[in-house]
Amino acid sequence: MTVMEAQPRADVAAASLTGEAYRLKVRDWLRNELPGSYRSDSPQFSPPTLEQSIAWEAAMHRAGLSGMTWPTSYGGHGRTLREHLIVNQEIGALAMPDSVNSIGKELAGPIILAIGTEEQKKRFLPAILQMRNIWCQGFSEPEAGSDLAGLRTRAVRHGDIWRINGQKIWTSGAARSQRCLLLARTGPVEDRHRGLALFAVPLDAPGVRVRTIKSIDGKESFCEVFFDDVEVAQLDALGAPDEGWAAAIRVLEIERATNRMYRAWRFENELRHLISACKTDTVLAGLLADSHYAVRLAETVVDIEVLKAHVETAVDVLVNGGSIGARGSLAKLHWSEAHQRFAMLAMELLSKAPLPLAPSVKVALRRFEGIYLASRAETIYAGTTEIQLGIIADRILALSKGR
Amino acid sequence: MAMTEDGLSPADFAATAARAIAACAGFTARQQAERLGGDGLLGVTANEEVGGLGLSAAFAVPVAAAAGSGLLGFPLLETLLLGRLLQAPLPDVSRALVSGASCATIAWTNAVTAKAQGDLILLSGCIGRAPCAADADWLLVRVGDDATALVPATTSGVVLEGPTGLDLTMPEYTVRLDHVSIAERNLLPAGTWPLLQSDALVLRAAAIMGSAEACLVMAQEHASTRRQFGHALAYNQAIRHALARHKLGLESIRHAITRSLFGEAGALERNAAFLAAASHGVAISQGALQVHGGMGFTWDVPIHRHLRRILALQAQGDASGLLRALGQRYVTEIEPSSEAVA
Ligand SMILES: Cc1cc2nc3c(=O)[nH]c(=O)nc-3n(C[C@H](O)[C@H](O)[C@H](O)COP(=O)(O)OP(=O)(O)OC[C@H]3O[C@@H](n4cnc5c(N)ncnc54)[C@H](O)[C@@H]3O)c2cc1C
């Protein structure tokens, strides 16, 4: 059965269940509907194509498992953040492919909800959830990475039209996206944080050119995007021309704290997969029993529990009406470094497998080589480690910078 | 977490505890017991029949944290744990501990053997890491695998050695029991030791958090006021980043403790809270010492006292042994992959 044909068996969207009953319903749906070949811990693993991913994510949405907290008037399910957390815990527990539209669902969507016009909400939000529009995030530039306030891509207004010129880089998924959440300058470069605006740029507009970049994991997931006299309607400008920086910072705080909330549970799935694969080989099983590896695996367990604690605290804060603010940097710093330590440990353990490789060790190697390579980016994207440390020092510890 | 029981919130306890602990400076053990007991802090989790408040562990956490940050020289964790453990089998002792009329401690390492002799039990062996044992009227010892016994400290055959260990404000003692006889009812059943250990994990984590927080505050203060090369130390990115890492460590301890107290939390979450505290706590206090430069190496700066306290707590909970056991248990519980379709 392909996902295209799949009809949700249990409609989780309609279920008015709470707590554990809701969790079981979600678990049941995911386990029944997720094709086995999509699971990267399965011997049958074969990553879904873009079309399959789109169909799968659209099916998840129909079943009530994305756009959880968005109002129903914009295609959401009007559920609570705690239910969103439950869904993420269940998603994490299955070695499911990452969303191809997480930027739409977790960054662009929330920002449009916060600062978009009614017309924009109606036009953009359902299209994101139904997977008719995939979004990318156009913030970074060749000369403006960590120093985002130095960006130079310029938007000049002519009546109801904005004319955009400049270049973005490291734009994940731009080649498969229909819209770009673009941060561009409307004032002089010297103004730094002022005079920046956000736009929802259609990527098929004349003058947009996307070039893919091959990354160390062999994928072509991120891109350079060039804007050459691209005309964008005022209808696609998000918020006021001066609101860009504040909105961008909000996007980044979301990205750091609650984006891919399933991370901790996915991390746990990876740890369990590593152990279960090692157990099929006598040499590796012996190493697991070794007290050196027992200690390192336990350190990973503690890292995972701490990550869950950070995520659940963030959810508590949000549910109680608070905002995450700079504290998103704490969670980001922790997960990125903890996951890198674990990826190193996995590579080290699996490198000791005797030849010929046992079939489950082969499956694990393929997965963990990918995880190791991809993890090298985790301390770079969404703000590098050094930038997170700077944010914690400036905004949480409020350490003086003065002489 | 705004959690309340009968209109009380854990945060209220933090303020009361900090005040009472500050007032204990310069007091003898007995005076401290009276003051802390008078403020209700020794019976936070013991039930009302023995004079306690009957509150959940969440309310003991701020008290333990305040004891850490205030470097209290009194076996508060042990008293909190014993007041609760003894409330059913030995309510009179429990009541005396909760009110502060008598003092008790626990020997955290090793076990003794027990032999019945008529109506009495004879205990023999050597146990260690008993904080403030010299001031205690009662001593709880581990018996065999997982039972415990409550020994009156003045019984003949009880010999204290020490103090040993790094903690100066809560000196630890080694205790020899040479055919020490106790009443049968003072021998508590199998299972009491693991119970105590498990409750102790969270309180220790809280005490370490209190100490670590005090260290970070001192380091922040020093970095903002001490000047080198014409500006405050905090101006330097290396210092800012080091302190930011310590802040992450501190918040990780805090969130892990909170998580271990609510929901379906069990042994894993408790272990994680203590282990996170043990590793980040040591790093934070050592890092604070480093930020103080030569000052940090002096007796005058209290960071060394916190470092000593944290190391003692880490050892009392056998953090490294616990970490290894956690890893082994985790590995054991996972089935090997099956080669079939998942
Ligand atoms: C896989 C991946 C996906 C990405 N996806 C997107 C995307 O979808 N959209 C998007 O807009 N961007 C994306 N990025 C870009 C990412 O946000 C930037 O790479 C990141 O902000 C760092 O900028 P930079 O690469 O220019 O490095 P630089 O800023 O040049 O930094 C280089 C090094 O110097 C350090 N450094 C810089 N400034 C300081 C300082 N003040 N103090 C101390 N150290 C400093 C950095 O920490 C880093 O180690 C992605 C990046 C990666 C790797």
JSON list of C-alpha atoms and ligand atoms in Angstrom, two decimals, chain A residues 103 137-142 144-147 169-172 222 377 380-387, chain B residues 237 241, ligand 1:
[
{"chain": "A", "resi": 103, "resn": "ILE", "atom": "CA", "xyz": [10.81, 25.25, 7.92]},
{"chain": "A", "resi": 137, "resn": "GLN", "atom": "CA", "xyz": [14.65, 30.07, 5.19]},
{"chain": "A", "resi": 138, "resn": "GLY", "atom": "CA", "xyz": [16.71, 32.75, 3.44]},
{"chain": "A", "resi": 139, "resn": "PHE", "atom": "CA", "xyz": [18.65, 34.42, 6.22]},
{"chain": "A", "resi": 140, "resn": "SER", "atom": "CA", "xyz": [22.36, 33.62, 5.81]},
{"chain": "A", "resi": 141, "resn": "GLU", "atom": "CA", "xyz": [24.52, 35.34, 3.21]},
{"chain": "A", "resi": 142, "resn": "PRO", "atom": "CA", "xyz": [28.10, 34.84, 2.09]},
{"chain": "A", "resi": 144, "resn": "ALA", "atom": "CA", "xyz": [26.55, 37.53, 6.89]},
{"chain": "A", "resi": 145, "resn": "GLY", "atom": "CA", "xyz": [26.51, 34.24, 8.78]},
{"chain": "A", "resi": 146, "resn": "SER", "atom": "CA", "xyz": [26.94, 34.59, 12.53]},
{"chain": "A", "resi": 147, "resn": "ASP", "atom": "CA", "xyz": [26.76, 38.33, 12.04]},
{"chain": "A", "resi": 169, "resn": "ILE", "atom": "CA", "xyz": [23.54, 30.90, 0.99]},
{"chain": "A", "resi": 170, "resn": "TRP", "atom": "CA", "xyz": [23.17, 27.65, 2.95]},
{"chain": "A", "resi": 171, "resn": "THR", "atom": "CA", "xyz": [19.45, 27.85, 2.24]},
{"chain": "A", "resi": 172, "resn": "SER", "atom": "CA", "xyz": [18.29, 24.33, 3.15]},
{"chain": "A", "resi": 222, "resn": "PHE", "atom": "CA", "xyz": [21.30, 23.22, 0.80]},
{"chain": "A", "resi": 377, "resn": "ALA", "atom": "CA", "xyz": [26.41, 20.74, 11.07]},
{"chain": "A", "resi": 380, "resn": "ILE", "atom": "CA", "xyz": [26.81, 25.37, 13.00]},
{"chain": "A", "resi": 381, "resn": "TYR", "atom": "CA", "xyz": [23.22, 25.85, 11.88]},
{"chain": "A", "resi": 382, "resn": "ALA", "atom": "CA", "xyz": [20.58, 27.70, 13.89]},
{"chain": "A", "resi": 383, "resn": "GLY", "atom": "CA", "xyz": [23.52, 29.73, 15.24]},
{"chain": "A", "resi": 384, "resn": "THR", "atom": "CA", "xyz": [26.93, 28.26, 15.99]},
{"chain": "A", "resi": 385, "resn": "THR", "atom": "CA", "xyz": [28.01, 27.07, 19.42]},
{"chain": "A", "resi": 386, "resn": "GLU", "atom": "CA", "xyz": [30.07, 30.22, 19.88]},
{"chain": "A", "resi": 387, "resn": "ILE", "atom": "CA", "xyz": [27.05, 32.37, 19.06]},
{"chain": "B", "resi": 237, "resn": "GLN", "atom": "CA", "xyz": [35.11, 36.01, 25.32]},
{"chain": "B", "resi": 241, "resn": "HIS", "atom": "CA", "xyz": [31.90, 31.45, 27.12]},
{"chain": "C", "resi": 1, "resn": "LIG", "atom": "C1", "xyz": [23.42, 22.14, 7.28]},
{"chain": "C", "resi": 1, "resn": "LIG", "atom": "C2", "xyz": [23.19, 23.60, 7.34]},
{"chain": "C", "resi": 1, "resn": "LIG", "atom": "C3", "xyz": [21.95, 24.07, 7.05]},
{"chain": "C", "resi": 1, "resn": "LIG", "atom": "C4", "xyz": [21.70, 25.45, 7.07]},
{"chain": "C", "resi": 1, "resn": "LIG", "atom": "N1", "xyz": [20.47, 25.88, 6.73]},
{"chain": "C", "resi": 1, "resn": "LIG", "atom": "C5", "xyz": [20.22, 27.22, 6.65]},
{"chain": "C", "resi": 1, "resn": "LIG", "atom": "C6", "xyz": [18.98, 27.70, 6.15]},
{"chain": "C", "resi": 1, "resn": "LIG", "atom": "O1", "xyz": [18.09, 26.94, 5.81]},
{"chain": "C", "resi": 1, "resn": "LIG", "atom": "N2", "xyz": [18.79, 29.03, 6.07]},
{"chain": "C", "resi": 1, "resn": "LIG", "atom": "C7", "xyz": [19.75, 29.92, 6.47]},
{"chain": "C", "resi": 1, "resn": "LIG", "atom": "O2", "xyz": [19.50, 31.12, 6.41]},
{"chain": "C", "resi": 1, "resn": "LIG", "atom": "N3", "xyz": [20.95, 29.50, 6.92]},
{"chain": "C", "resi": 1, "resn": "LIG", "atom": "C8", "xyz": [21.22, 28.17, 7.00]},
{"chain": "C", "resi": 1, "resn": "LIG", "atom": "N4", "xyz": [22.45, 27.72, 7.45]},
{"chain": "C", "resi": 1, "resn": "LIG", "atom": "C9", "xyz": [23.48, 28.71, 7.73]},
{"chain": "C", "resi": 1, "resn": "LIG", "atom": "C10", "xyz": [23.89, 28.81, 9.17]},
{"chain": "C", "resi": 1, "resn": "LIG", "atom": "O3", "xyz": [22.91, 29.50, 9.91]},
{"chain": "C", "resi": 1, "resn": "LIG", "atom": "C11", "xyz": [25.26, 29.51, 9.19]},
{"chain": "C", "resi": 1, "resn": "LIG", "atom": "O4", "xyz": [26.18, 28.63, 8.61]},
{"chain": "C", "resi": 1, "resn": "LIG", "atom": "C12", "xyz": [25.68, 29.87, 10.59]},
{"chain": "C", "resi": 1, "resn": "LIG", "atom": "O5", "xyz": [24.89, 30.92, 11.09]},
{"chain": "C", "resi": 1, "resn": "LIG", "atom": "C13", "xyz": [27.16, 30.27, 10.65]},
{"chain": "C", "resi": 1, "resn": "LIG", "atom": "O6", "xyz": [27.49, 31.26, 9.74]},
{"chain": "C", "resi": 1, "resn": "LIG", "atom": "P1", "xyz": [28.75, 31.08, 8.76]},
{"chain": "C", "resi": 1, "resn": "LIG", "atom": "O7", "xyz": [28.62, 29.75, 8.13]},
{"chain": "C", "resi": 1, "resn": "LIG", "atom": "O8", "xyz": [28.81, 32.28, 7.92]},
{"chain": "C", "resi": 1, "resn": "LIG", "atom": "O9", "xyz": [30.01, 31.03, 9.71]},
{"chain": "C", "resi": 1, "resn": "LIG", "atom": "P2", "xyz": [30.80, 32.28, 10.33]},
{"chain": "C", "resi": 1, "resn": "LIG", "atom": "O10", "xyz": [29.83, 33.21, 10.94]},
{"chain": "C", "resi": 1, "resn": "LIG", "atom": "O11", "xyz": [31.75, 32.81, 9.35]},
{"chain": "C", "resi": 1, "resn": "LIG", "atom": "O12", "xyz": [31.58, 31.56, 11.49]},
{"chain": "C", "resi": 1, "resn": "LIG", "atom": "C14", "xyz": [32.76, 30.77, 11.29]},
{"chain": "C", "resi": 1, "resn": "LIG", "atom": "C15", "xyz": [33.28, 30.34, 12.66]},
{"chain": "C", "resi": 1, "resn": "LIG", "atom": "O13", "xyz": [33.61, 31.49, 13.44]},
{"chain": "C", "resi": 1, "resn": "LIG", "atom": "C16", "xyz": [32.90, 31.50, 14.64]},
{"chain": "C", "resi": 1, "resn": "LIG", "atom": "N5", "xyz": [32.51, 32.86, 14.99]},
{"chain": "C", "resi": 1, "resn": "LIG", "atom": "C17", "xyz": [31.88, 33.75, 14.22]},
{"chain": "C", "resi": 1, "resn": "LIG", "atom": "N6", "xyz": [31.65, 34.90, 14.90]},
{"chain": "C", "resi": 1, "resn": "LIG", "atom": "C18", "xyz": [32.13, 34.68, 16.15]},
{"chain": "C", "resi": 1, "resn": "LIG", "atom": "C19", "xyz": [32.16, 35.46, 17.34]},
{"chain": "C", "resi": 1, "resn": "LIG", "atom": "N7", "xyz": [31.65, 36.68, 17.41]},
{"chain": "C", "resi": 1, "resn": "LIG", "atom": "N8", "xyz": [32.75, 34.92, 18.43]},
{"chain": "C", "resi": 1, "resn": "LIG", "atom": "C20", "xyz": [33.26, 33.66, 18.39]},
{"chain": "C", "resi": 1, "resn": "LIG", "atom": "N9", "xyz": [33.25, 32.89, 17.30]},
{"chain": "C", "resi": 1, "resn": "LIG", "atom": "C21", "xyz": [32.69, 33.39, 16.20]},
{"chain": "C", "resi": 1, "resn": "LIG", "atom": "C22", "xyz": [31.68, 30.65, 14.37]},
{"chain": "C", "resi": 1, "resn": "LIG", "atom": "O14", "xyz": [31.14, 30.15, 15.57]},
{"chain": "C", "resi": 1, "resn": "LIG", "atom": "C23", "xyz": [32.23, 29.59, 13.46]},
{"chain": "C", "resi": 1, "resn": "LIG", "atom": "O15", "xyz": [32.84, 28.60, 14.22]},
{"chain": "C", "resi": 1, "resn": "LIG", "atom": "C24", "xyz": [22.71, 26.35, 7.43]},
{"chain": "C", "resi": 1, "resn": "LIG", "atom": "C25", "xyz": [23.98, 25.86, 7.75]},
{"chain": "C", "resi": 1, "resn": "LIG", "atom": "C26", "xyz": [24.24, 24.50, 7.70]},
{"chain": "C", "resi": 1, "resn": "LIG", "atom": "C27", "xyz": [25.61, 24.02, 8.01]}
]
